[in-house]
Amino acid sequence: MTKILIKGNIAIAESAVIAGCRYYFGYPITPQNEIPMYLSGRLPEAGGVFVQAESELAAINMVFGAAATGARVMTTTSSPGYSLMQEGISYIAAAELPCVLANIMRGGPGLGNIAPAQADYFQAVKGGGHGDYRLIVLAPQSVQETADLTMEAFNLADRYRNPVLLLLDGLLALMSEPVELPKPDRIEKYPKEWALTGAKGRSRNVIRTLWLNPDDRVTKHNCHLLEKYDRIRNELIKYETYKTEDADLIIVAYGTSARVSRTGIDLARQAGIKAGLIRPVTLWPFPEKVIRDAAGPGKKFLSVEMSMGQLVEDVRLAVNGKSEVHHFGIGGGWVPTEVEVFEKIKELV
Amino acid sequence: MAIVFKKPRSMTDTHMHYCPGCGHGVAHRLVAEVIDELNVREETIAVAPVGCAVLAYDYWDFDVTESAHGRAPAVATGIKRVFPDKVVFTYQGDGDLISIGGNELLHCANRGENITVVFINNTVYGMTGGQMAPTTLPGQKTTTTPLGRDPATEGHPIRVCELLSSIPGVKYLERVSLDKTANIIKARKALMKAFQAQLDKKGFSLVEMLTPCPTNWGMNAHESLKFISNDVIKYFPTGVIKDEL
């Protein structure tokens, strides 16, 4: 079992290569630049293709094209760039093309700054572009989990014919940790009879998102997508709980916020306060039930997030009025410390 | 009795939705004939635009994908980088190609992507109702230039072939017109040359076709062909703009 010391960004890049991704299209933006810089050398070496696109808009559409051939393909970006990709992501979701995306979140809105943040949560889990669609959204909290979820992202994309988004704050992407990279035997293969490969020995394949027929094709397509999203909801929800059984206060947090909150909970426990953690690993589908089941009179919920309050809205929906729900966090570069989390817990209990 | 004329293998039996007198039907057929003649139907992947020709995939009997408005050259790049040996082409109108998609076109050409662009220039936005296009002629009336295009405020029409001609990765550019039979035959030859260039891995090629849009020009089919011959060609001269094959 060999471990190597790498950053979150490199974990995404190398795990993608191990997962069989041979095509990467991207545009420079901080703090995800190490991914394209790494892959510009690594992919040609692995027999793949790296293209620096002229914009995020072009990058996501190159991803559309490569995904349409059935190849494993990825792009990565950071918040403002991810906004620019929304048009393409809507088309990719509509056309049900498998691909992997990563948004390394920085401060916003606007150009914001390049400090870590978690303020693109709404954009990630509620759609982002136009129309009714969903991405599978994975939120690691360590470099090891980033590597593992990158491998899984490619498998899930192919399994469900759906774009999968890795959502990381900039801290996680730039932090180095010892990692055991995923093994290629974890690659899952799915038939791609829909792919554009040239109509040789079969009738033509067409990839389209427009249905102008005077019948109800778009509504039918939306119902088909919903069926798939329901299947994903049933099969895929992932989360981790920590000391929730007897907790009077439950923190809901993901990524760096979750990791820091866990230590804050340990401090609270040492002070005799019963606090616990629910950490969604899939932000969509959201682990609603475990939150709902934990809610009840006398229990309090606290969303710790590096934003002005986005995840907290989904926690409120899940709790559905059965418990108080609080928010702790600021967007734009603030990262919680365990002491701050502990103080907030004390204030609420 | 010998068959002297028939539907190309690369076309389906679907009825076209295009208006009477529209140039897309002829352009689609020319592309299909060339694909057949080069015997590459089973190796072809086309990228359809947003605009009247978005439904091209209903009429061509080979693999086709749709793309977002203007993004066809980026989508084609993604396909071609996976399959460098397949025939990849985009089919785009003027608004798609050089208004909303100008950047994707420019950089696709500059990378010298070994693809072919079939550019349909009818000087207006067709599907959305005859608005001004980047190629609308000076003085030409459209639904968003009711007094005629005024270059002082709306700029001059963009000559795409001339614009692209200085880019080293661009190897073949020709402007043709579908206004009369002799020119349609020339258009077919230009397409043959462009697709052959791709097969020979020469680099980026583009064929611009001047086509009629009688509906949005407010003309009948005959008048619209005359309009090309008398007016459109004056601003957009036909011929080979660049040939480095």
Coordinates of C-alpha atoms in Angstrom, one line a residue:
Chain A
M1 CA 0.0 0.0 0.0
T2 CA 2.0 3.0 -1.3
K3 CA 0.9 6.5 -0.3
I4 CA 2.0 9.6 -2.1
L5 CA 1.9 13.2 -0.9
I6 CA -0.2 15.2 -3.3
K7 CA -2.6 18.2 -3.4
G8 CA -6.4 17.8 -4.0
N9 CA -6.0 19.2 -7.5
I10 CA -3.5 16.6 -8.4
A11 CA -5.6 13.9 -6.8
I12 CA -8.4 14.8 -9.2
A13 CA -6.1 14.9 -12.2
E14 CA -4.2 11.6 -11.6
S15 CA -7.3 9.7 -10.4
A16 CA -9.1 10.8 -13.6
V17 CA -6.2 9.3 -15.7
I18 CA -6.4 6.1 -13.7
A19 CA -10.2 6.1 -14.2
G20 CA -9.6 5.9 -18.0
C21 CA -10.2 9.6 -18.7
R22 CA -8.1 10.4 -21.8
Y23 CA -9.7 13.7 -22.8
Y24 CA -9.5 17.0 -20.9
F25 CA -10.6 20.4 -22.1
G26 CA -10.2 23.4 -19.8
Y27 CA -9.4 27.1 -19.4
P28 CA -7.0 28.6 -16.8
I29 CA -8.6 29.9 -13.6
T30 CA -7.3 30.0 -10.1
P31 CA -7.4 28.0 -7.8
Q32 CA -7.7 24.9 -10.1
N33 CA -4.8 25.6 -12.4
E34 CA -2.7 22.7 -11.2
I35 CA -5.2 20.3 -12.8
P36 CA -4.7 21.5 -16.5
M37 CA -1.0 22.1 -15.9
Y38 CA -0.6 18.5 -14.7
L39 CA -2.8 17.0 -17.4
S40 CA -1.1 18.9 -20.2
G41 CA 1.9 16.7 -19.7
R42 CA 0.3 13.6 -18.2
L43 CA -2.5 13.0 -20.8
P44 CA -0.3 12.9 -23.9
E45 CA 2.0 10.5 -22.0
A46 CA -1.0 8.3 -21.4
G47 CA -2.0 8.4 -25.1
G48 CA -4.7 11.0 -24.4
V49 CA -5.5 14.6 -25.5
F50 CA -5.2 17.8 -23.6
V51 CA -6.7 21.0 -25.1
Q52 CA -6.5 24.4 -23.6
A53 CA -9.8 25.9 -24.7
E54 CA -10.4 29.5 -25.6
S55 CA -13.0 29.9 -22.8
E56 CA -14.9 27.8 -20.3
L57 CA -17.8 28.1 -22.8
A58 CA -15.7 26.3 -25.4
A59 CA -14.3 23.9 -22.9
I60 CA -17.7 22.6 -21.8
N61 CA -18.8 22.2 -25.4
M62 CA -15.6 20.3 -26.3
V63 CA -16.6 18.1 -23.4
F64 CA -20.0 17.7 -25.0
G65 CA -18.4 16.6 -28.2
A66 CA -16.0 14.1 -26.7
A67 CA -18.7 12.7 -24.3
A68 CA -21.0 12.2 -27.4
T69 CA -18.4 9.7 -28.7
G70 CA -18.6 7.7 -25.5
A71 CA -15.1 8.6 -24.3
R72 CA -14.4 9.3 -20.7
V73 CA -13.8 13.1 -20.5
M74 CA -13.4 15.8 -17.9
T75 CA -13.2 19.5 -17.4
T76 CA -12.4 21.5 -14.3
T77 CA -12.8 25.1 -13.4
S78 CA -13.4 27.5 -10.5
S79 CA -16.5 29.5 -9.6
P80 CA -16.7 32.3 -12.3
G81 CA -15.7 29.7 -14.9
Y82 CA -18.3 27.3 -13.7
S83 CA -20.9 30.0 -14.2
L84 CA -19.8 30.3 -17.8
M85 CA -20.2 26.6 -18.3
Q86 CA -23.9 26.5 -17.3
E87 CA -25.3 26.6 -20.8
G88 CA -23.2 23.6 -21.9
I89 CA -24.0 21.7 -18.7
S90 CA -27.8 22.1 -19.3
Y91 CA -27.3 20.7 -22.9
I92 CA -25.1 17.8 -21.6
A93 CA -27.7 16.9 -18.9
A94 CA -30.5 17.1 -21.5
A95 CA -28.6 15.0 -23.9
E96 CA -27.7 12.6 -21.1
L97 CA -24.0 12.6 -21.9
P98 CA -21.7 11.2 -19.2
C99 CA -18.8 13.4 -18.1
V100 CA -17.0 14.6 -15.0
L101 CA -16.8 18.2 -13.9
A102 CA -15.0 19.7 -11.0
N103 CA -15.7 23.2 -9.5
I104 CA -12.9 24.3 -7.1
M105 CA -14.9 27.0 -5.3
R106 CA -13.5 30.4 -4.7
G107 CA -14.9 33.6 -3.2
G108 CA -17.8 35.2 -5.1
P109 CA -20.1 36.7 -6.3
G110 CA -18.6 38.3 -9.4
L111 CA -14.8 38.0 -9.6
G112 CA -14.8 37.7 -5.8
N113 CA -11.4 36.5 -4.9
I114 CA -9.3 33.3 -5.1
A115 CA -9.7 32.3 -1.5
P116 CA -11.6 29.1 -0.6
A117 CA -15.4 29.2 -0.4
Q118 CA -18.5 27.1 -0.5
A119 CA -20.8 29.6 -2.1
D120 CA -21.6 27.7 -5.3
Y121 CA -23.8 25.2 -3.5
F122 CA -27.1 26.4 -5.0
Q123 CA -25.7 26.5 -8.5
A124 CA -24.4 22.9 -8.0
V125 CA -27.4 21.2 -6.5
K126 CA -30.3 23.2 -7.9
G127 CA -29.4 23.0 -11.5
G128 CA -27.4 26.1 -12.4
G129 CA -28.4 26.3 -16.1
H130 CA -31.9 26.5 -17.6
G131 CA -34.4 23.8 -17.5
D132 CA -35.2 20.9 -15.1
Y133 CA -32.1 18.9 -14.6
R134 CA -29.8 17.5 -11.9
L135 CA -26.2 16.8 -11.6
I136 CA -24.8 14.2 -9.3
V137 CA -22.7 16.3 -6.9
L138 CA -19.9 14.7 -4.8
A139 CA -18.3 16.6 -1.9
P140 CA -15.1 15.1 -0.6
Q141 CA -13.5 16.3 2.7
S142 CA -10.0 15.0 2.3
V143 CA -7.5 14.5 -0.5
Q144 CA -7.9 10.7 -0.2
E145 CA -11.6 11.0 -0.6
T146 CA -11.1 13.4 -3.5
A147 CA -9.1 10.7 -5.3
D148 CA -11.7 8.0 -4.5
L149 CA -14.7 10.1 -5.5
T150 CA -13.0 11.1 -8.8
M151 CA -12.8 7.4 -9.7
E152 CA -16.4 7.0 -8.6
A153 CA -17.5 10.1 -10.5
F154 CA -16.5 8.5 -13.8
N155 CA -18.3 5.3 -13.0
L156 CA -21.5 7.1 -11.9
A157 CA -21.4 9.3 -15.0
D158 CA -21.4 6.2 -17.2
R159 CA -23.8 4.2 -15.1
Y160 CA -26.5 7.0 -15.1
R161 CA -25.6 8.8 -18.4
N162 CA -25.4 12.0 -16.4
P163 CA -22.8 14.7 -15.7
V164 CA -21.1 14.3 -12.3
L165 CA -19.7 17.3 -10.4
L166 CA -16.9 17.2 -7.9
L167 CA -17.5 20.2 -5.6
L168 CA -14.5 21.2 -3.6
D169 CA -13.5 24.4 -1.8
G170 CA -10.2 25.9 -2.8
L171 CA -8.6 24.8 0.5
L172 CA -9.1 21.1 -0.2
A173 CA -7.8 21.5 -3.7
L174 CA -4.5 23.1 -2.6
M175 CA -3.9 21.1 0.5
S176 CA -1.4 18.2 0.4
E177 CA -2.1 14.9 2.1
P178 CA -0.8 11.3 1.8
V179 CA -3.0 9.5 -0.6
E180 CA -3.4 6.0 -1.9
L181 CA -4.5 6.4 -5.5
P182 CA -7.5 4.3 -6.7
K183 CA -6.7 1.1 -8.6
P184 CA -7.8 0.8 -12.2
D185 CA -9.7 -2.4 -11.3
R186 CA -12.4 -0.1 -9.9
I187 CA -13.3 1.0 -13.4
E188 CA -16.9 0.0 -14.3
K189 CA -17.8 -0.5 -17.9
Y190 CA -21.2 0.3 -19.3
P191 CA -22.4 -0.3 -22.9
K192 CA -22.6 3.0 -24.9
E193 CA -24.7 1.9 -27.9
W194 CA -26.0 5.5 -28.1
A195 CA -22.5 7.0 -28.8
L196 CA -21.6 8.7 -32.1
T197 CA -18.9 6.5 -33.6
G198 CA -20.0 6.6 -37.3
A199 CA -23.1 4.6 -38.5
K200 CA -21.1 1.5 -39.4
G201 CA -23.2 -1.7 -39.3
R202 CA -26.0 0.1 -37.4
S203 CA -28.6 2.8 -38.1
R204 CA -27.5 6.3 -37.4
N205 CA -27.2 7.7 -33.9
V206 CA -28.5 11.2 -33.2
I207 CA -27.9 13.3 -30.1
R208 CA -30.4 16.0 -29.6
T209 CA -32.1 18.1 -27.0
L210 CA -34.6 19.8 -29.2
W211 CA -38.1 18.3 -29.7
L212 CA -40.3 20.6 -31.7
N213 CA -42.9 18.0 -32.6
P214 CA -46.4 19.2 -31.9
D215 CA -46.8 16.3 -29.4
D216 CA -45.4 16.2 -25.8
R217 CA -41.9 15.1 -26.5
V218 CA -40.2 17.6 -24.2
T219 CA -42.6 16.8 -21.3
K220 CA -41.9 13.1 -22.0
H221 CA -38.2 13.7 -22.0
N222 CA -38.5 15.6 -18.7
C223 CA -40.5 12.7 -17.2
H224 CA -37.8 10.3 -18.4
L225 CA -35.1 12.4 -16.8
L226 CA -37.1 12.6 -13.5
E227 CA -37.4 8.8 -13.5
K228 CA -33.6 8.6 -13.7
Y229 CA -33.2 11.3 -11.0
D230 CA -35.6 9.3 -8.7
R231 CA -33.5 6.2 -9.4
I232 CA -30.4 8.1 -8.4
R233 CA -32.1 9.3 -5.3
N234 CA -33.0 5.8 -4.3
E235 CA -29.6 4.3 -5.1
L236 CA -26.9 6.8 -4.4
I237 CA -27.4 8.9 -1.3
K238 CA -24.1 8.9 0.7
Y239 CA -23.3 10.5 4.0
E240 CA -21.4 10.0 7.1
T241 CA -22.6 10.5 10.7
Y242 CA -20.5 11.2 13.8
K243 CA -21.8 11.0 17.3
T244 CA -25.4 11.8 16.3
E245 CA -27.1 9.1 18.4
D246 CA -27.4 11.1 21.6
A247 CA -26.7 14.6 20.1
D248 CA -28.7 17.6 21.2
L249 CA -27.1 19.6 18.5
I250 CA -26.3 18.3 15.0
I251 CA -24.1 20.1 12.6
V252 CA -24.7 19.5 8.9
A253 CA -21.6 20.4 6.9
Y254 CA -19.6 19.2 3.9
G255 CA -16.0 19.4 2.6
T256 CA -13.6 21.5 4.7
S257 CA -16.4 22.8 6.9
A258 CA -17.3 19.2 7.9
R259 CA -13.8 18.3 8.7
V260 CA -13.3 21.3 11.0
S261 CA -16.7 20.9 12.5
R262 CA -15.8 17.3 13.6
T263 CA -12.9 18.6 15.8
G264 CA -15.3 21.4 17.1
I265 CA -17.7 18.6 18.1
D266 CA -14.8 16.8 19.9
L267 CA -14.1 20.0 21.9
A268 CA -17.8 20.3 22.7
R269 CA -18.0 16.6 23.9
Q270 CA -15.0 17.3 26.1
A271 CA -17.0 20.2 27.6
G272 CA -19.9 17.8 28.2
I273 CA -22.0 19.1 25.3
K274 CA -23.7 16.4 23.2
A275 CA -23.0 17.5 19.6
G276 CA -22.9 15.4 16.5
L277 CA -22.3 15.7 12.7
I278 CA -24.1 14.7 9.6
R279 CA -21.8 15.1 6.6
P280 CA -23.4 14.7 3.1
V281 CA -21.0 13.1 0.7
T282 CA -23.6 13.4 -2.1
L283 CA -24.9 17.0 -2.1
W284 CA -27.3 15.8 -4.7
P285 CA -29.0 13.5 -4.1
F286 CA -29.2 15.1 -0.7
P287 CA -29.3 12.9 2.5
E288 CA -32.7 14.3 3.5
K289 CA -34.0 11.3 5.4
V290 CA -31.1 11.0 7.8
I291 CA -31.5 14.6 8.7
R292 CA -35.3 14.4 9.0
D293 CA -35.1 11.3 11.1
A294 CA -32.7 13.0 13.5
A295 CA -34.9 16.0 13.9
G296 CA -37.4 16.5 16.7
P297 CA -38.3 18.6 19.7
G298 CA -35.4 19.8 21.8
K299 CA -32.8 19.1 19.0
K300 CA -31.0 21.8 17.2
F301 CA -29.4 21.9 13.8
L302 CA -26.5 24.0 12.7
S303 CA -25.3 24.4 9.2
V304 CA -21.6 25.3 9.1
E305 CA -20.6 26.4 5.6
M306 CA -18.2 28.8 3.9
S307 CA -21.1 30.8 2.5
M308 CA -23.7 33.3 3.6
G309 CA -26.2 30.4 4.0
Q310 CA -27.0 28.0 1.2
L311 CA -26.8 24.4 2.5
V312 CA -28.8 25.7 5.5
E313 CA -31.9 26.0 3.2
D314 CA -31.8 22.3 2.4
V315 CA -31.3 21.4 6.0
R316 CA -34.4 23.5 6.8
L317 CA -36.4 21.6 4.1
A318 CA -35.2 18.3 5.5
V319 CA -36.0 19.2 9.1
N320 CA -39.4 20.5 8.0
G321 CA -40.0 22.6 11.1
K322 CA -39.3 19.8 13.6
S323 CA -36.2 21.5 15.0
E324 CA -34.5 24.8 15.1
V325 CA -32.0 25.3 12.3
H326 CA -29.1 27.8 12.5
H327 CA -26.5 28.9 10.1
F328 CA -22.8 29.7 10.8
G329 CA -20.5 30.9 8.1
I330 CA -19.4 33.7 5.8
G331 CA -18.5 33.4 2.1
G332 CA -15.5 35.0 0.5
G333 CA -12.4 33.3 2.1
W334 CA -13.4 32.7 5.7
V335 CA -12.6 29.1 6.8
P336 CA -14.0 28.0 10.2
T337 CA -11.7 27.0 13.0
E338 CA -12.6 24.2 15.5
V339 CA -12.7 26.7 18.3
E340 CA -15.1 29.0 16.4
V341 CA -17.4 26.0 15.8
F342 CA -17.1 25.0 19.4
E343 CA -18.0 28.5 20.6
K344 CA -21.0 28.5 18.2
I345 CA -22.1 25.2 19.6
K346 CA -21.8 26.6 23.2
E347 CA -23.8 29.6 22.2
L348 CA -26.7 27.5 20.8
V349 CA -26.9 24.8 23.5
Chain B
M1 CA -34.7 2.2 -67.9
A2 CA -31.5 3.6 -66.4
I3 CA -31.7 5.6 -63.2
V4 CA -30.1 9.0 -63.8
F5 CA -31.0 10.8 -60.6
K6 CA -31.9 9.5 -57.1
K7 CA -31.8 10.3 -53.5
P8 CA -28.3 10.1 -52.0
R9 CA -27.7 7.2 -49.7
S10 CA -26.8 9.7 -47.0
M11 CA -30.3 11.3 -46.9
T12 CA -33.4 10.0 -45.1
D13 CA -36.9 9.9 -46.5
T14 CA -38.1 12.6 -44.1
H15 CA -40.0 15.5 -45.5
M16 CA -38.1 18.7 -45.0
H17 CA -39.6 21.5 -42.9
Y18 CA -37.9 24.3 -44.9
C19 CA -39.8 27.1 -46.5
P20 CA -40.4 26.9 -50.3
G21 CA -37.4 28.4 -52.1
C22 CA -35.1 27.9 -49.1
G23 CA -31.4 27.1 -49.8
H24 CA -31.0 24.5 -47.0
G25 CA -32.6 21.7 -49.0
V26 CA -30.0 22.0 -51.8
A27 CA -27.2 22.5 -49.4
H28 CA -28.1 19.4 -47.4
R29 CA -28.3 17.4 -50.6
L30 CA -24.9 18.6 -51.8
V31 CA -23.3 17.6 -48.5
A32 CA -25.0 14.2 -48.7
E33 CA -23.8 13.7 -52.3
V34 CA -20.3 14.5 -51.4
I35 CA -20.3 12.2 -48.4
D36 CA -21.6 9.4 -50.6
E37 CA -19.1 10.1 -53.4
L38 CA -16.2 10.0 -50.9
N39 CA -17.7 6.8 -49.5
V40 CA -17.5 8.0 -45.9
R41 CA -21.1 7.9 -44.7
E42 CA -20.2 5.3 -42.0
E43 CA -17.2 7.4 -40.9
T44 CA -19.1 10.7 -40.7
I45 CA -20.1 12.6 -37.6
A46 CA -21.9 15.9 -38.2
V47 CA -22.6 18.8 -35.8
A48 CA -25.9 20.6 -36.4
P49 CA -26.4 24.2 -35.4
V50 CA -29.1 26.2 -33.7
G51 CA -31.2 27.9 -36.3
C52 CA -33.3 26.6 -39.2
A53 CA -30.9 23.8 -39.8
V54 CA -31.0 22.4 -36.3
L55 CA -33.2 19.6 -37.7
A56 CA -30.5 18.6 -40.2
Y57 CA -30.3 15.4 -38.2
D58 CA -33.7 14.4 -39.4
Y59 CA -32.5 14.6 -43.0
W60 CA -29.0 13.1 -43.0
D61 CA -28.6 9.4 -42.6
F62 CA -25.3 9.4 -40.7
D63 CA -24.4 10.2 -37.0
V64 CA -25.3 13.7 -36.0
T65 CA -25.3 15.7 -32.8
E66 CA -26.9 18.9 -32.0
S67 CA -24.9 21.7 -30.4
A68 CA -25.7 24.8 -28.4
H69 CA -26.0 28.1 -30.4
G70 CA -22.7 28.9 -32.0
R71 CA -20.8 26.1 -30.2
A72 CA -20.6 23.7 -33.0
P73 CA -16.8 24.2 -33.7
A74 CA -16.1 23.4 -30.0
V75 CA -18.3 20.3 -30.1
A76 CA -16.6 19.3 -33.3
T77 CA -13.2 19.8 -31.7
G78 CA -14.2 17.4 -28.9
I79 CA -15.4 14.8 -31.4
K80 CA -12.4 15.1 -33.7
R81 CA -9.9 14.9 -30.9
V82 CA -11.4 11.5 -29.9
F83 CA -11.7 10.3 -33.5
P84 CA -9.0 12.0 -35.6
D85 CA -9.7 9.6 -38.5
K86 CA -13.4 10.2 -38.8
V87 CA -15.0 12.8 -41.0
V88 CA -16.3 15.6 -38.7
F89 CA -18.1 18.7 -40.0
T90 CA -20.3 21.5 -38.7
Y91 CA -23.2 23.0 -40.6
Q92 CA -23.9 26.5 -39.4
G93 CA -25.8 29.6 -40.4
D94 CA -24.5 33.2 -40.2
G95 CA -25.8 34.1 -36.8
D96 CA -24.7 30.8 -35.3
L97 CA -21.3 30.9 -36.9
I98 CA -20.0 34.5 -36.7
S99 CA -22.3 36.3 -34.2
I100 CA -22.8 34.1 -31.1
G101 CA -20.2 31.5 -32.2
G102 CA -17.5 33.9 -33.4
N103 CA -15.0 33.0 -30.7
E104 CA -15.5 29.2 -31.1
L105 CA -15.0 29.5 -34.9
L106 CA -11.9 31.7 -34.6
H107 CA -10.1 29.4 -32.2
C108 CA -11.2 26.2 -33.8
A109 CA -9.7 27.6 -37.0
N110 CA -6.6 28.9 -35.2
R111 CA -6.0 25.4 -33.7
G112 CA -6.1 24.2 -37.3
E113 CA -8.7 21.5 -36.3
N114 CA -8.9 19.1 -39.2
I115 CA -12.7 19.6 -39.6
T116 CA -14.9 21.1 -42.3
V117 CA -17.4 23.9 -41.7
V118 CA -20.3 24.3 -44.1
F119 CA -21.4 27.9 -43.7
I120 CA -24.8 28.9 -44.8
N121 CA -24.9 32.6 -45.4
N122 CA -28.4 33.9 -46.1
T123 CA -27.9 37.3 -44.5
V124 CA -30.6 36.9 -41.9
Y125 CA -31.6 35.0 -38.8
G126 CA -34.2 32.6 -40.3
M127 CA -35.7 30.6 -37.5
T128 CA -36.3 33.5 -35.1
G129 CA -38.0 35.6 -37.7
G130 CA -35.7 37.5 -40.0
Q131 CA -33.6 39.6 -37.6
M132 CA -30.3 41.3 -38.6
A133 CA -27.5 38.9 -39.0
P134 CA -23.7 39.7 -38.9
T135 CA -23.9 39.2 -42.7
T136 CA -26.9 41.4 -43.4
L137 CA -26.1 43.8 -46.3
P138 CA -25.8 47.5 -45.8
G139 CA -29.3 49.0 -46.3
Q140 CA -31.0 45.6 -46.1
K141 CA -34.2 45.6 -44.3
T142 CA -34.8 43.0 -41.6
T143 CA -37.2 42.8 -38.7
T144 CA -34.7 44.5 -36.4
T145 CA -33.4 46.9 -39.0
P146 CA -36.7 48.2 -40.3
L147 CA -35.0 51.2 -42.0
G148 CA -32.2 49.0 -43.4
R149 CA -28.9 48.1 -41.9
D150 CA -26.9 51.2 -41.1
P151 CA -23.2 50.5 -41.0
A152 CA -22.7 53.6 -38.9
T153 CA -24.5 52.1 -36.0
E154 CA -24.8 48.4 -36.8
G155 CA -21.5 47.8 -38.4
H156 CA -20.6 46.3 -41.7
P157 CA -21.4 42.7 -42.8
I158 CA -18.6 40.3 -41.8
R159 CA -16.8 38.5 -44.6
V160 CA -16.0 35.3 -42.8
C161 CA -13.7 33.7 -45.5
E162 CA -11.6 36.9 -45.7
L163 CA -11.5 37.2 -41.9
L164 CA -10.2 33.6 -41.5
S165 CA -7.8 33.7 -44.4
S166 CA -4.8 35.1 -42.4
I167 CA -4.9 32.1 -40.0
P168 CA -2.1 29.6 -40.8
G169 CA -4.2 26.6 -39.6
V170 CA -6.9 27.4 -42.2
K171 CA -6.1 25.5 -45.4
Y172 CA -9.1 25.9 -47.6
L173 CA -11.7 28.7 -47.9
E174 CA -14.2 29.0 -50.8
R175 CA -17.3 31.1 -51.1
V176 CA -20.0 29.7 -53.5
S177 CA -23.5 30.7 -54.4
L178 CA -26.6 28.5 -54.8
D179 CA -28.3 31.1 -57.1
K180 CA -28.0 29.1 -60.3
T181 CA -27.3 25.6 -61.6
A182 CA -23.8 26.4 -62.7
N183 CA -23.0 27.8 -59.3
I184 CA -24.5 24.9 -57.5
I185 CA -22.2 22.6 -59.5
K186 CA -19.3 24.8 -58.4
A187 CA -20.6 24.5 -54.8
R188 CA -20.5 20.8 -55.0
K189 CA -16.9 20.8 -56.2
A190 CA -15.9 23.2 -53.4
L191 CA -17.5 20.8 -50.8
M192 CA -15.6 17.9 -52.4
K193 CA -12.4 19.7 -52.1
A194 CA -13.0 20.7 -48.5
F195 CA -13.9 17.2 -47.4
Q196 CA -11.1 15.7 -49.4
A197 CA -8.7 18.1 -47.6
Q198 CA -10.0 16.8 -44.3
L199 CA -9.5 13.2 -45.4
D200 CA -5.9 14.1 -46.4
K201 CA -5.5 15.6 -42.9
K202 CA -4.6 19.1 -44.2
G203 CA -6.4 21.1 -41.5
F204 CA -9.3 23.5 -41.2
S205 CA -11.6 24.0 -44.3
L206 CA -14.7 26.1 -44.7
V207 CA -17.1 26.5 -47.6
E208 CA -19.4 29.5 -47.4
M209 CA -22.7 29.1 -49.4
L210 CA -24.7 32.2 -50.3
T211 CA -28.3 30.9 -50.0
P212 CA -31.8 32.4 -50.4
C213 CA -34.2 33.0 -47.6
P214 CA -37.4 34.1 -49.5
T215 CA -39.6 34.1 -46.4
N216 CA -37.5 36.5 -44.4
W217 CA -36.4 38.6 -47.5
G218 CA -40.1 39.1 -48.3
M219 CA -39.5 37.8 -51.8
N220 CA -40.7 34.8 -53.9
A221 CA -38.2 32.0 -54.7
H222 CA -37.3 33.5 -58.1
E223 CA -36.8 37.0 -56.8
S224 CA -34.6 35.8 -53.9
L225 CA -32.3 34.0 -56.4
K226 CA -32.0 37.2 -58.3
F227 CA -31.3 39.1 -55.1
I228 CA -28.3 36.8 -54.6
S229 CA -27.0 37.2 -58.1
N230 CA -27.5 41.0 -58.2
D231 CA -26.8 42.1 -54.6
V232 CA -25.4 39.5 -52.2
I233 CA -22.6 38.4 -54.5
K234 CA -21.5 42.0 -54.9
Y235 CA -20.7 42.3 -51.2
F236 CA -19.6 38.6 -50.8
P237 CA -17.6 37.8 -54.0
T238 CA -17.6 34.1 -54.8
G239 CA -14.5 32.1 -55.5
V240 CA -11.5 30.5 -53.7
I241 CA -10.4 32.8 -50.9
K242 CA -7.6 30.5 -49.7
D243 CA -6.2 27.3 -51.0
E244 CA -3.1 25.8 -49.3
L245 CA -3.9 22.2 -50.2

